[in-house]
Short mmCIF file of C-alpha atoms and ligand atoms in Angstrom, two decimals:
data_model
loop_
_atom_site.label_atom_id
_atom_site.label_comp_id
_atom_site.label_asym_id
_atom_site.label_seq_id
_atom_site.Cartn_x
_atom_site.Cartn_y
_atom_site.Cartn_z
CA MET A 1 88.97 25.59 161.86
CA SER A 2 89.66 29.26 162.35
CA GLU A 3 87.28 31.99 161.20
CA LEU A 4 89.85 32.84 158.57
CA ASP A 5 89.62 29.32 157.11
CA ASP A 6 85.83 29.58 157.22
CA ALA A 7 85.98 32.87 155.34
CA VAL A 8 88.13 31.38 152.59
CA LYS A 9 85.83 28.33 152.34
CA LEU A 10 82.75 30.56 152.06
CA LEU A 11 84.37 32.73 149.39
CA LYS A 12 85.41 29.67 147.36
CA ALA A 13 81.82 28.41 147.60
CA GLY A 14 80.55 31.67 146.11
CA GLU A 15 79.33 33.27 149.36
CA VAL A 16 79.99 36.78 150.65
CA VAL A 17 82.00 37.64 153.78
CA GLY A 18 82.53 40.82 155.78
CA LEU A 19 86.22 41.70 155.66
CA PRO A 20 88.23 44.34 157.55
CA THR A 21 90.56 46.63 155.61
CA GLU A 22 92.63 49.58 156.83
CA THR A 23 90.09 52.03 155.31
CA VAL A 24 86.60 50.63 156.00
CA TYR A 25 85.06 47.14 156.24
CA GLY A 26 84.26 45.55 152.88
CA LEU A 27 81.57 43.12 151.76
CA ALA A 28 83.72 40.61 149.89
CA ALA A 29 83.13 38.01 147.19
CA ASP A 30 85.44 36.11 144.83
CA ALA A 31 85.79 38.65 142.02
CA THR A 32 86.06 35.91 139.39
CA GLN A 33 82.64 34.37 140.24
CA PRO A 34 79.85 36.47 138.67
CA ARG A 35 77.11 34.85 140.76
CA ALA A 36 78.98 35.59 143.98
CA VAL A 37 79.53 39.20 142.95
CA ARG A 38 75.80 39.61 142.20
CA LYS A 39 75.06 38.68 145.84
CA ILE A 40 76.97 41.79 146.96
CA PHE A 41 74.53 43.98 145.00
CA GLU A 42 71.49 42.16 146.42
CA ILE A 43 72.68 42.43 150.02
CA LYS A 44 73.73 46.09 149.81
CA GLY A 45 70.74 47.21 147.78
CA ARG A 46 73.32 48.67 145.40
CA PRO A 47 71.98 49.56 141.94
CA PRO A 48 73.41 47.19 139.32
CA GLY A 49 76.03 48.67 137.06
CA HIS A 50 77.93 50.44 139.84
CA PRO A 51 81.53 49.18 139.64
CA LEU A 52 83.35 47.51 142.54
CA ILE A 53 86.99 47.58 143.61
CA ALA A 54 88.98 44.36 143.11
CA HIS A 55 91.33 43.75 146.05
CA LEU A 56 94.58 42.05 145.08
CA HIS A 57 97.15 40.27 147.25
CA ASP A 58 100.21 42.10 145.96
CA GLN A 59 101.63 44.13 143.12
CA SER A 60 102.56 41.01 141.09
CA TRP A 61 98.82 40.40 140.52
CA LEU A 62 98.41 43.73 138.74
CA SER A 63 99.24 42.35 135.30
CA ASP A 64 96.86 39.37 135.79
CA TYR A 65 93.85 41.64 136.31
CA CYS A 66 94.81 44.74 134.31
CA SER A 67 96.14 45.33 130.82
CA GLY A 68 97.81 48.10 128.88
CA ASP A 69 100.84 50.12 129.89
CA LEU A 70 101.24 49.57 133.63
CA ALA A 71 104.36 51.72 134.13
CA ARG A 72 102.60 54.49 136.09
CA ALA A 73 100.55 51.96 138.04
CA ASN A 74 103.63 49.96 138.97
CA ALA A 75 105.46 53.07 140.17
CA LEU A 76 102.54 54.04 142.40
CA ALA A 77 102.03 50.46 143.62
CA ALA A 78 105.69 50.20 144.61
CA ARG A 79 105.31 53.32 146.75
CA PHE A 80 101.76 53.03 148.17
CA TRP A 81 100.76 49.33 148.22
CA PRO A 82 99.71 47.73 150.44
CA GLY A 83 97.66 50.81 151.27
CA PRO A 84 94.65 53.06 150.62
CA LEU A 85 95.15 53.70 146.90
CA THR A 86 92.74 52.40 144.23
CA MET A 87 93.81 52.70 140.60
CA ILE A 88 91.42 52.54 137.65
CA LEU A 89 93.02 50.63 134.75
CA PRO A 90 91.96 48.69 131.65
CA ARG A 91 90.71 45.29 132.83
CA ARG A 92 91.57 41.77 131.73
CA ALA A 93 88.11 40.36 131.02
CA GLU A 94 89.27 36.74 131.60
CA LEU A 95 89.58 37.41 135.35
CA VAL A 96 87.39 40.50 135.76
CA PRO A 97 83.75 39.86 134.79
CA ASP A 98 81.18 42.52 133.87
CA GLU A 99 79.55 42.06 137.29
CA VAL A 100 82.62 43.65 138.94
CA THR A 101 83.01 46.59 136.57
CA GLY A 102 79.39 47.30 135.75
CA GLY A 103 80.25 46.47 132.16
CA LEU A 104 83.03 49.08 131.99
CA ALA A 105 86.27 48.26 130.16
CA THR A 106 88.20 49.40 133.25
CA VAL A 107 88.59 48.00 136.76
CA GLY A 108 89.48 49.58 140.10
CA VAL A 109 92.26 47.66 141.89
CA ARG A 110 94.01 48.01 145.21
CA VAL A 111 96.08 45.98 147.70
CA PRO A 112 94.71 46.58 151.20
CA SER A 113 97.18 46.69 154.09
CA HIS A 114 95.08 44.95 156.76
CA PRO A 115 96.83 41.63 157.56
CA LEU A 116 93.53 39.69 157.80
CA ALA A 117 92.40 40.91 154.37
CA LEU A 118 95.77 39.96 152.87
CA GLU A 119 95.67 36.50 154.45
CA VAL A 120 92.18 35.84 153.10
CA ILE A 121 93.02 37.04 149.57
CA GLY A 122 96.29 35.09 149.57
CA ALA A 123 94.59 31.85 150.70
CA LEU A 124 91.78 32.31 148.16
CA GLY A 125 94.32 32.97 145.42
CA ARG A 126 91.86 35.26 143.66
CA ALA A 127 90.98 38.93 143.77
CA VAL A 128 88.16 39.84 146.11
CA ALA A 129 85.53 42.30 144.92
CA ALA A 130 84.39 44.42 147.86
CA PRO A 131 82.43 47.63 148.27
CA SER A 132 82.04 49.13 151.73
CA ALA A 133 79.88 46.79 153.85
CA ASN A 134 76.94 49.14 154.43
CA ARG A 135 73.55 49.57 152.79
CA PHE A 136 73.78 51.61 149.59
CA GLY A 137 74.09 55.35 150.22
CA GLY A 138 74.65 54.97 153.97
CA VAL A 139 77.63 55.55 156.23
CA SER A 140 80.58 53.16 155.72
CA PRO A 141 81.41 50.72 158.55
CA THR A 142 84.67 51.01 160.46
CA THR A 143 84.06 48.22 163.01
CA ARG A 144 82.63 44.69 162.85
CA ALA A 145 79.73 45.89 164.99
CA HIS A 146 78.81 48.47 162.30
CA VAL A 147 78.69 45.71 159.66
CA LEU A 148 76.55 43.47 161.87
CA HIS A 149 74.23 46.40 162.57
CA ASP A 150 73.72 47.12 158.85
CA LEU A 151 73.92 43.69 157.19
CA GLY A 152 74.23 41.11 159.99
CA ASP A 153 71.23 39.00 158.98
CA ALA A 154 72.32 38.78 155.35
CA VAL A 155 76.02 37.89 155.72
CA PRO A 156 77.14 34.44 156.97
CA LEU A 157 80.43 35.68 158.47
CA VAL A 158 82.02 39.02 159.34
CA LEU A 159 85.69 38.76 160.32
CA ASP A 160 86.83 40.95 163.21
CA GLY A 161 89.92 43.02 162.45
CA GLY A 162 89.31 45.69 165.08
CA PRO A 163 88.54 49.33 164.23
CA CYS A 164 89.87 50.40 160.80
CA ALA A 165 93.17 52.27 161.12
CA ILE A 166 92.30 55.01 158.63
CA GLY A 167 88.52 55.19 158.76
CA ILE A 168 87.64 56.63 155.34
CA GLU A 169 87.70 55.01 151.91
CA SER A 170 90.74 54.76 149.65
CA THR A 171 91.96 57.46 147.30
CA ILE A 172 90.80 56.64 143.74
CA LEU A 173 93.05 57.60 140.83
CA ASP A 174 91.91 57.06 137.23
CA LEU A 175 94.90 55.93 135.15
CA SER A 176 92.82 54.70 132.21
CA ARG A 177 92.96 58.01 130.39
CA GLN A 178 95.95 59.96 129.22
CA ARG A 179 95.96 62.31 132.19
CA PRO A 180 95.73 60.97 135.75
CA TYR A 181 92.44 62.04 137.40
CA LEU A 182 91.64 62.00 141.10
CA LEU A 183 88.12 60.49 141.36
CA ARG A 184 87.90 60.31 145.16
CA PRO A 185 90.22 61.91 147.72
CA GLY A 186 91.53 59.72 150.54
CA ALA A 187 94.45 59.33 152.93
CA ILE A 188 96.94 59.42 150.04
CA THR A 189 96.82 62.94 148.64
CA ALA A 190 96.97 64.22 145.04
CA ASP A 191 100.31 65.89 145.87
CA GLU A 192 101.83 62.60 147.03
CA LEU A 193 100.63 60.88 143.83
CA ALA A 194 101.91 63.68 141.61
CA GLU A 195 105.32 63.48 143.25
CA VAL A 196 105.73 59.79 142.35
CA LEU A 197 104.22 60.22 138.88
CA GLY A 198 106.29 63.26 138.10
CA GLU A 199 103.21 64.85 136.56
CA ARG A 200 100.18 66.81 137.63
CA VAL A 201 97.13 64.96 139.00
CA TRP A 202 93.91 66.50 137.67
CA SER A 203 90.67 66.84 139.54
CA ASP A 204 87.77 64.81 138.16
CA ASP A 205 86.35 66.47 135.05
CA GLY A 206 83.17 64.42 135.18
CA LEU A 207 83.84 62.96 131.72
CA GLY A 208 84.70 59.51 133.02
CA PRO A 209 81.91 57.03 133.81
CA ALA A 210 79.54 58.23 136.52
CA ALA A 211 80.02 56.11 139.62
CA PRO A 212 78.52 55.94 143.12
CA GLY A 213 80.65 57.60 145.70
CA THR A 214 80.96 60.23 143.05
CA LEU A 215 77.19 60.64 143.41
CA GLU A 216 76.48 63.79 145.37
CA SER A 217 74.50 62.30 148.19
CA HIS A 218 76.45 59.38 149.59
CA TYR A 219 77.99 58.37 152.89
CA ALA A 220 74.86 59.88 154.49
CA PRO A 221 73.49 59.25 157.99
CA ARG A 222 69.71 59.44 158.65
CA ALA A 223 70.08 62.90 160.16
CA GLN A 224 70.55 66.02 158.06
CA VAL A 225 74.18 67.21 158.16
CA LEU A 226 75.24 70.85 158.40
CA ILE A 227 78.86 72.00 158.05
CA VAL A 228 79.77 75.32 159.67
CA ASP A 229 82.83 77.47 160.36
CA ALA A 230 84.53 76.12 163.47
CA GLU A 231 84.20 79.48 165.26
CA HIS A 232 80.38 79.41 164.88
CA LEU A 233 79.95 75.75 165.86
CA TRP A 234 78.45 76.19 169.34
CA ALA A 235 76.44 79.31 168.52
CA ARG A 236 74.76 77.52 165.58
CA ALA A 237 74.18 74.40 167.67
CA SER A 238 72.53 76.44 170.40
CA GLU A 239 70.37 78.40 167.93
CA LEU A 240 69.15 75.29 166.07
CA SER A 241 68.60 73.19 169.19
CA SER A 242 65.39 75.10 169.91
CA SER A 243 63.76 73.68 166.76
CA CYS A 244 65.10 70.11 166.52
CA ARG A 245 67.24 67.47 168.19
CA VAL A 246 70.82 68.54 167.45
CA GLY A 247 73.99 66.49 167.61
CA VAL A 248 77.46 68.01 167.30
CA LEU A 249 80.39 66.15 165.81
CA ALA A 250 83.01 68.05 167.76
CA LEU A 251 86.04 67.36 165.57
CA PHE A 252 89.50 68.54 166.62
CA GLY A 253 88.56 68.36 170.29
CA ALA A 254 86.17 71.34 170.26
CA GLU A 255 84.89 71.94 173.82
CA PRO A 256 81.13 72.42 174.30
CA PRO A 257 79.93 75.28 176.51
CA LEU A 258 78.43 73.86 179.72
CA GLU A 259 74.87 75.11 179.34
CA LEU A 260 74.24 73.62 175.90
CA ASN A 261 71.47 71.01 175.51
CA VAL A 262 72.75 69.03 172.51
CA ALA A 263 74.30 65.59 171.99
CA VAL A 264 78.05 65.89 171.54
CA ILE A 265 80.62 63.40 170.21
CA ARG A 266 84.09 64.83 170.92
CA ILE A 267 86.86 63.68 168.60
CA SER A 268 90.44 64.73 169.22
CA GLY A 269 93.64 64.03 167.31
CA GLY A 270 93.62 66.46 164.40
CA VAL A 271 92.58 65.45 160.89
CA LEU A 272 93.81 61.85 161.30
CA GLY A 273 91.78 61.41 164.48
CA ALA A 274 88.78 62.99 162.78
CA ALA A 275 89.02 60.60 159.80
CA HIS A 276 89.36 57.64 162.15
CA GLU A 277 86.20 58.51 164.09
CA LEU A 278 84.07 60.30 161.45
CA TYR A 279 81.77 57.41 160.50
CA ALA A 280 81.50 56.03 164.04
CA GLY A 281 80.55 59.54 165.19
CA LEU A 282 77.87 60.00 162.52
CA ARG A 283 76.46 56.57 163.36
CA ALA A 284 76.45 57.28 167.10
CA LEU A 285 74.56 60.58 166.65
CA ASP A 286 72.02 58.78 164.42
CA GLU A 287 71.56 56.18 167.17
CA LEU A 288 70.90 58.99 169.65
CA GLY A 289 68.00 60.11 167.45
CA CYS A 290 69.53 63.39 166.30
CA GLU A 291 67.67 65.04 163.42
CA LEU A 292 70.50 67.43 162.63
CA ILE A 293 74.24 66.80 162.90
CA ILE A 294 76.51 69.85 162.94
CA SER A 295 80.22 69.57 162.15
CA PRO A 296 83.02 72.13 161.76
CA ILE A 297 84.78 72.50 158.38
CA PRO A 298 88.03 70.51 158.42
CA PRO A 299 91.31 72.25 157.54
CA PRO A 300 92.39 71.41 153.95
CA ASP A 301 95.71 69.73 154.80
CA GLY A 302 96.47 66.04 154.25
CA ILE A 303 93.48 63.80 154.78
CA GLY A 304 91.45 66.96 155.56
CA HIS A 305 90.50 67.19 151.86
CA ALA A 306 88.98 63.69 151.99
CA LEU A 307 87.24 64.53 155.29
CA SER A 308 85.61 67.62 153.73
CA ASP A 309 84.59 65.56 150.70
CA ARG A 310 82.81 62.95 152.85
CA LEU A 311 81.16 65.57 155.07
CA GLU A 312 79.91 67.49 152.02
CA ARG A 313 78.44 64.32 150.51
CA ALA A 314 76.81 63.48 153.85
CA ALA A 315 75.36 67.00 153.89
CA ALA A 316 74.06 66.92 150.29
CA THR A 317 70.27 66.85 150.10
CA ARG A 318 69.05 63.38 149.27
CA PRO A 319 67.02 62.76 146.12
O1 TXA B 1 88.67 51.94 150.79
C1 TXA B 1 87.95 51.47 149.93
O2 TXA B 1 88.10 51.74 148.73
C2 TXA B 1 86.84 50.51 150.36
C3 TXA B 1 87.47 49.24 150.92
C4 TXA B 1 86.46 48.17 151.23
O3 TXA B 1 88.46 48.79 150.04
N1 TXA B 1 85.95 50.21 149.29
C5 TXA B 1 85.06 51.11 148.78
O4 TXA B 1 84.25 50.58 147.81
O5 TXA B 1 84.97 52.25 149.16
P1 TXA B 1 82.93 51.31 147.28
O6 TXA B 1 82.28 50.32 146.36
O7 TXA B 1 82.11 51.80 148.41
O8 TXA B 1 83.49 52.47 146.41
C6 TXA B 1 84.20 52.16 145.23
C7 TXA B 1 84.31 53.34 144.34
C8 TXA B 1 82.98 53.75 143.77
O9 TXA B 1 82.88 55.16 143.82
C9 TXA B 1 83.08 53.25 142.35
O10 TXA B 1 82.27 53.93 141.49
C10 TXA B 1 84.55 53.44 142.06
O11 TXA B 1 85.15 53.01 143.23
N2 TXA B 1 84.98 52.59 140.95
C11 TXA B 1 85.19 51.26 140.96
N3 TXA B 1 85.54 50.81 139.75
C12 TXA B 1 85.56 51.88 138.92
C13 TXA B 1 85.84 52.08 137.53
N4 TXA B 1 86.17 51.07 136.72
N5 TXA B 1 85.76 53.34 137.05
C14 TXA B 1 85.43 54.38 137.85
N6 TXA B 1 85.15 54.25 139.17
C15 TXA B 1 85.21 53.04 139.70
MG1 MG B 2 80.70 52.71 149.67
#
């Protein structure tokens, strides 16, 4: 028996499994089994009532799990699925229990592009509910080792799909209201969505249901995070290193001056490289015992908007 077969067996039996996707690793359960979905909340320490994303095998499943007019959803699915786009739509309660949606009348759905995730969902024949496989409020996992570090004792199996290709969570678009609203930026940008829809995509007006990940402090490492203008990065790091243990997330290949006594994780490759390594970098600086992590502001283009969003949430003061 392969690990993939084991994963499908566990899911059918109502257990949870760590599953790679192209964005981040998920903590998966059969979305149609309420008891299995409740285990996700227990293991993550996620407050009940926070809705989960249902991962589908392909676009043909959309009408099984969602209801209403699916014209806009189908147009976007044809262009962006499999891929990092989650759409919020009216749910079909027969297949989507309250445990998945936190009692909401809507459900978030996406088709991930990681081949392992697709094989598991296809063999299960059911949608898989999966939040990011980290403890609630913490940094999302982008490798199997991250999942084992956070939840290893509590999860019977974590499939290994290598490092996630994208590295930050999917774009979330709310299509349950008249206007399309961007709830969470990701690799697929509002401009790309608007182009397919032929209409403007609005930024979240906060009138939809409050949801985690839209909570201010989220995606946070143990260390405090400070975002600074790229040109002041090393000066600020040097200044602050006299009062605490500083780590620098040197995005975009920023070169540290030789005399500086701070921990540095250098990440090259523009905004895509930065997204790919963001969470691994935050985790590594935490592991090094940094009390303060300093990062430059990303440029606003492409996935840079999503990068800024995650850094700002990581930097938000915790309650
Ligand atoms: O890339 C991703 O989306 C990853 C991978 C595993 O697919 N998943 C992920 O799940 O980031 P999670 O649970 O960490 O974040 C899901 C987000 C939350 O902000 C949640 O509130 C929102 O989706 N969400 C889910 N269903 C919703 C709904 N019906 N209405 C509004 N927001 C919803
Ligand atoms: Mg999460």
